[in-house]
Tab-separated table of C-alpha atoms and ligand atoms in Angstrom:
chain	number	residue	atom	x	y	z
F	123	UNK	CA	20.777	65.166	94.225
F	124	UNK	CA	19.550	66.762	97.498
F	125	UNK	CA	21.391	64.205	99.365
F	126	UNK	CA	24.605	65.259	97.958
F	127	UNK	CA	23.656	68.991	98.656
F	128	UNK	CA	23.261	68.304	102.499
F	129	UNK	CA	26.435	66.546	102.571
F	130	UNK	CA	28.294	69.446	101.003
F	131	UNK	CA	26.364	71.959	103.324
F	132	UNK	CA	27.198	69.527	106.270
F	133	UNK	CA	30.938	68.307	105.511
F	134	UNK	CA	32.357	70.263	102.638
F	135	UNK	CA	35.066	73.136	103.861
F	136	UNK	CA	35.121	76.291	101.390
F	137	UNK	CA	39.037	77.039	101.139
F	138	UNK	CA	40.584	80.389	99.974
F	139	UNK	CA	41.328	80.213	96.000
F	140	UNK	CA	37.414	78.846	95.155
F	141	UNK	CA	38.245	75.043	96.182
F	142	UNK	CA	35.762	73.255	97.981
F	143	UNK	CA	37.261	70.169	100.350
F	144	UNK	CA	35.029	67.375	100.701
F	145	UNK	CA	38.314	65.437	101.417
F	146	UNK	CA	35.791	63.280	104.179
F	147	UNK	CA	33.357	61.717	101.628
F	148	UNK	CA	35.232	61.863	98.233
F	149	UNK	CA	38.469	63.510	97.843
F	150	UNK	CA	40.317	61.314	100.842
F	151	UNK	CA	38.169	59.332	103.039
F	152	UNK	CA	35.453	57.700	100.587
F	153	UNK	CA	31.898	57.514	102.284
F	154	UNK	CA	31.519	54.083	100.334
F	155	UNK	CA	27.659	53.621	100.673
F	156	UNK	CA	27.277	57.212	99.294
F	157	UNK	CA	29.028	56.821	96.558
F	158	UNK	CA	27.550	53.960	95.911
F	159	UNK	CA	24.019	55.922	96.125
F	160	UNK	CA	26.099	58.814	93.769
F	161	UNK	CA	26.253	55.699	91.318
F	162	UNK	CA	22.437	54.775	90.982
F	163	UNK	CA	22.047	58.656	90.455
F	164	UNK	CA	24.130	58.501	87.559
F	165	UNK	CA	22.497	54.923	86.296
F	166	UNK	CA	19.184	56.575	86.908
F	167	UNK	CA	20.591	59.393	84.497
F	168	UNK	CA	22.409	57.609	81.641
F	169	UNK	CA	20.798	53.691	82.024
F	170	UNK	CA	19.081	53.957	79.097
F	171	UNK	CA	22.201	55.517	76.940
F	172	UNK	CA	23.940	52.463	76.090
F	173	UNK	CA	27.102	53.416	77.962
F	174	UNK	CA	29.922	50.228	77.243
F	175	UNK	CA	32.503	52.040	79.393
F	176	UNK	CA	33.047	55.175	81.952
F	177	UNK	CA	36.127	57.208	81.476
F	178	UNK	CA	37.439	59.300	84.412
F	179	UNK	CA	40.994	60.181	85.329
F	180	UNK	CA	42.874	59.437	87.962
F	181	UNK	CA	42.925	60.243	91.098
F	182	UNK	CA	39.727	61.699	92.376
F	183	UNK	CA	37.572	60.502	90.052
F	184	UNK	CA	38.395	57.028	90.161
F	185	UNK	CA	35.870	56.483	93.494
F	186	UNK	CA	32.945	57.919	91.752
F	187	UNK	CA	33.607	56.534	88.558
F	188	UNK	CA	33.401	53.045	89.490
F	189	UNK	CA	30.489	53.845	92.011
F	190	UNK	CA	28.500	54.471	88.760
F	191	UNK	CA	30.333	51.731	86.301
F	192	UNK	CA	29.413	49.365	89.405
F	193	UNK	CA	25.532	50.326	88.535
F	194	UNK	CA	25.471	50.519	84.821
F	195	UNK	CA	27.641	47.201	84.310
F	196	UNK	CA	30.605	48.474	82.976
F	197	UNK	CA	34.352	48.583	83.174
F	198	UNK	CA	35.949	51.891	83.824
F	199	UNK	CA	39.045	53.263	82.652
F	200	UNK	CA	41.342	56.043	83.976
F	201	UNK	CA	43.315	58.378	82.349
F	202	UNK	CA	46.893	58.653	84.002
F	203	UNK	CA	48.723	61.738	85.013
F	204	UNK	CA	51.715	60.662	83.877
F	205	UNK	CA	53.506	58.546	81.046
F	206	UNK	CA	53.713	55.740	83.112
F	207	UNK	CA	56.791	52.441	82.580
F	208	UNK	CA	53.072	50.211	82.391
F	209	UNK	CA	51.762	51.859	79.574
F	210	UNK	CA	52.786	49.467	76.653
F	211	UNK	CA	52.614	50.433	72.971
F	212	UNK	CA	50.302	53.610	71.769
F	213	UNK	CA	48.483	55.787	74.253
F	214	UNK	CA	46.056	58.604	73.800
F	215	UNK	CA	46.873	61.993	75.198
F	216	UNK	CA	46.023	65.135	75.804
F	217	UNK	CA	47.236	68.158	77.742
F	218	UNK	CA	45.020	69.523	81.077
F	219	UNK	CA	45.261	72.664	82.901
F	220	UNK	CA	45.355	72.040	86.657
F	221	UNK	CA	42.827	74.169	88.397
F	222	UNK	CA	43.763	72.988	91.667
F	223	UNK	CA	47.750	72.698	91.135
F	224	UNK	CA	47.848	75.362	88.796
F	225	UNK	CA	49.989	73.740	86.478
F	226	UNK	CA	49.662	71.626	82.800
F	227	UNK	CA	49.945	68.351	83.118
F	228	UNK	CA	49.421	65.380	80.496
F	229	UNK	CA	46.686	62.444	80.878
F	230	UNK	CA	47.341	58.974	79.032
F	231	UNK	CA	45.048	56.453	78.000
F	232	UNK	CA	46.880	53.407	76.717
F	233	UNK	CA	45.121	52.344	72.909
F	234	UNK	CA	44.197	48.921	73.766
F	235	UNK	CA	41.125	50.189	76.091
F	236	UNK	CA	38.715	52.191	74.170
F	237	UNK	CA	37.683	51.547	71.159
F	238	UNK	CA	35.601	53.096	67.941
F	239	UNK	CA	32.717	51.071	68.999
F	240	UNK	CA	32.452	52.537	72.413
F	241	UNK	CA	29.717	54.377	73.993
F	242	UNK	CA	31.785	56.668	76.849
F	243	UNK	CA	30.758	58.264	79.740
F	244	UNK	CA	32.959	60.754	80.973
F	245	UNK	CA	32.927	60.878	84.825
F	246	UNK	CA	34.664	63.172	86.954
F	247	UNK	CA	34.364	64.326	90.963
F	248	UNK	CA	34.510	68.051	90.262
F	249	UNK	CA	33.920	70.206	86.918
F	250	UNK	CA	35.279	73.910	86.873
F	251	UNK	CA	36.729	75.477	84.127
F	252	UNK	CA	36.162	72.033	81.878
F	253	UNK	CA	39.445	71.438	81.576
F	254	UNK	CA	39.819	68.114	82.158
F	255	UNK	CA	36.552	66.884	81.118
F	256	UNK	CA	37.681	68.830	77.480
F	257	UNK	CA	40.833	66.267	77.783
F	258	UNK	CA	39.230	63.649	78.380
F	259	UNK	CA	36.914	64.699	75.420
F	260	UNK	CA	40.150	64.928	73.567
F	261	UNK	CA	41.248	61.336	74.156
F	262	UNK	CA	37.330	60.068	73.139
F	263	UNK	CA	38.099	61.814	69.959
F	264	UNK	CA	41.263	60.330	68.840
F	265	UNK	CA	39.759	57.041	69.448
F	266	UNK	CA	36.742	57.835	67.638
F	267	UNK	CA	34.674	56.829	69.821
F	268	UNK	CA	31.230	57.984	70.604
F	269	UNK	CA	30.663	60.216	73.707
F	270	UNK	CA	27.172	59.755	74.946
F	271	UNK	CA	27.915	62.762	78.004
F	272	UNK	CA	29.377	63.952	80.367
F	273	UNK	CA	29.255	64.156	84.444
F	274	UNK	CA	30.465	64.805	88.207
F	275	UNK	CA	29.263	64.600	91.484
F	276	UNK	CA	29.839	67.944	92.095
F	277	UNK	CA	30.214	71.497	89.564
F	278	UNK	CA	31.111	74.576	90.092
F	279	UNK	CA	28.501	76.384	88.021
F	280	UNK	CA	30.180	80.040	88.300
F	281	UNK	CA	33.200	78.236	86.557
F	282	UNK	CA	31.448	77.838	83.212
F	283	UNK	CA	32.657	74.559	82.587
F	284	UNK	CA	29.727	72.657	82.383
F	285	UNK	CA	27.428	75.533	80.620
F	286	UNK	CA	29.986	75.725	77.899
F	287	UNK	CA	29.931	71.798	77.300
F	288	UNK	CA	26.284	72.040	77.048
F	289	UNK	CA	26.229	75.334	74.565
F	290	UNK	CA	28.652	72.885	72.589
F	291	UNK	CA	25.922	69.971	72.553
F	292	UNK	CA	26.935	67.811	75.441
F	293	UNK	CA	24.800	66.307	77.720
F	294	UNK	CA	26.416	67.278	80.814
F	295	UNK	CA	24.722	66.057	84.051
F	296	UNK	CA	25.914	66.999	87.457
F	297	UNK	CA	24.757	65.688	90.897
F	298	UNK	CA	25.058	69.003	92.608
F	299	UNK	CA	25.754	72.331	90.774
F	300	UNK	CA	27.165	74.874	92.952
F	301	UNK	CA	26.594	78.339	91.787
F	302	UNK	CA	28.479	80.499	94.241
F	303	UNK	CA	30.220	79.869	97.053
F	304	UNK	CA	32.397	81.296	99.744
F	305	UNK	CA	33.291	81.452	103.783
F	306	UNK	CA	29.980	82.175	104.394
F	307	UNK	CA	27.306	79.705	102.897
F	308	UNK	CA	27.208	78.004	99.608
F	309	UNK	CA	24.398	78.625	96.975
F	310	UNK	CA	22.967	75.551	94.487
F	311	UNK	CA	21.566	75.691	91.458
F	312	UNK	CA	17.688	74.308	91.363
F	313	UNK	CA	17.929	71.376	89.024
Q	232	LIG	P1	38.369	71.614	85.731
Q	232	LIG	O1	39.360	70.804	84.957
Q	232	LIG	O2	36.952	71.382	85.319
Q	232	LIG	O3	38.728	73.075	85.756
Q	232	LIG	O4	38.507	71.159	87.242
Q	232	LIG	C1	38.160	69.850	87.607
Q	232	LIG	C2	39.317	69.126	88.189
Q	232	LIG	O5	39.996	69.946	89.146
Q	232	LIG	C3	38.828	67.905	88.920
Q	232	LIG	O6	39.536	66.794	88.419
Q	232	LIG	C4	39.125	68.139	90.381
Q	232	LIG	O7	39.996	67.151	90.864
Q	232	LIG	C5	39.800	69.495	90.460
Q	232	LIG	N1	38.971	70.526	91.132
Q	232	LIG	C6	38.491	71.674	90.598
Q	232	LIG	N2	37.878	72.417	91.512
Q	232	LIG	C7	37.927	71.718	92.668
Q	232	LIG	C8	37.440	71.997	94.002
Q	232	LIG	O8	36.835	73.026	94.319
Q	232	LIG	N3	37.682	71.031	94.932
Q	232	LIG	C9	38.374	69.883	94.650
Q	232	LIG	N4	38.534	69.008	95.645
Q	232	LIG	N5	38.847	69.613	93.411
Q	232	LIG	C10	38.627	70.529	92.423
């Protein structure tokens, strides 16, 4: 998505450690008309896929996730970080590497909000290593329910995330693949 491209070139901050801050569009302040524009992107992609919910986790991805559940139609659900008092009864979990915090940390979907019959669409702002996408894939799993792909609004190619979801059979589609990056200029990958 060019659009996203010039945004990142224009607004995104490269910090040390290989994390990118677009904290003034989607990671703090949320540009609300482009994520909105983020969202037909990813209708365009998956419209035709039968999607019956988006799953993303929370916090980041929440913005971007409904952005796109706003265009397809469709609720969307969030995993939580934490075991939360609200959860009631069974939850789905899974266990998630934190690139950013570097630490593990669990994600919790409660039971009563996907089911076998669902068509998911994973959703997430940023894909690295895959590790929370490959949670997420977890909790789609023990529900049994059908995972028709994968996405973010923005990858870090170099990361191999997203390449090693595809070599597994995923449709993985991102709105900006980044594939290298640092102080001085940030390279995409032609889509
Ligand atoms: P992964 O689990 O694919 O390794 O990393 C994706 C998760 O880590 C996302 O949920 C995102 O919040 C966070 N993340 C990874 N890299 C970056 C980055 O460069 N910038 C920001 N803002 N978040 C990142």
């Amino acid at each position: 998505m060019k659009a996203l491209e010039e945004k990142i070139l224009k607004e995104g901050k490269v910090l040390p450690g290989n994390v990118l801050k677009v904290g003034s569009f989607l990671n703090q302040q949320i540009d609300t008309a482009f994520s909105m524009e983020m969202g037909k992107e990813i209708c365009r992609l998956f419209g035709d896929c039968g999607v019956t919910k988006i799953l993303t986790v929370e916090a980041s991805g929440i913005a971007f996730a409904f952005a796109a559940g706003a265009q397809l139609g469709v609720p969307v659900v969030f995993a939580k970080k934490h075991a939360s008092a609200n959860l009631s009864g069974e939850t789905y979990a899974a266990c998630v590497y934190s690139y950013t915090h570097q630490r593990n940390y669990e994600i919790v979907v409660s039971k009563e909000y996907i089911q076998a019959d669902d068509r998911l669409l994973i959703l997430d702002d940023f894909l690295a290593n895959g590790n929370a996408i490959n949670g997420m894939l977890e909790i789609a799993a023990q529900a049994g329910a059908t995972v028709v792909g994968c996405g973010a609004a923005i990858e870090k190619g170099y990361q191999g995330g997203g390449d090693a979801l595809r070599r597994r059979g995923y449709r993985v589609e991102s709105l900006a693949i980044i594939d290298s990056m640092n102080e001085s200029g940030i390279v995409f990958r032609k889509q």
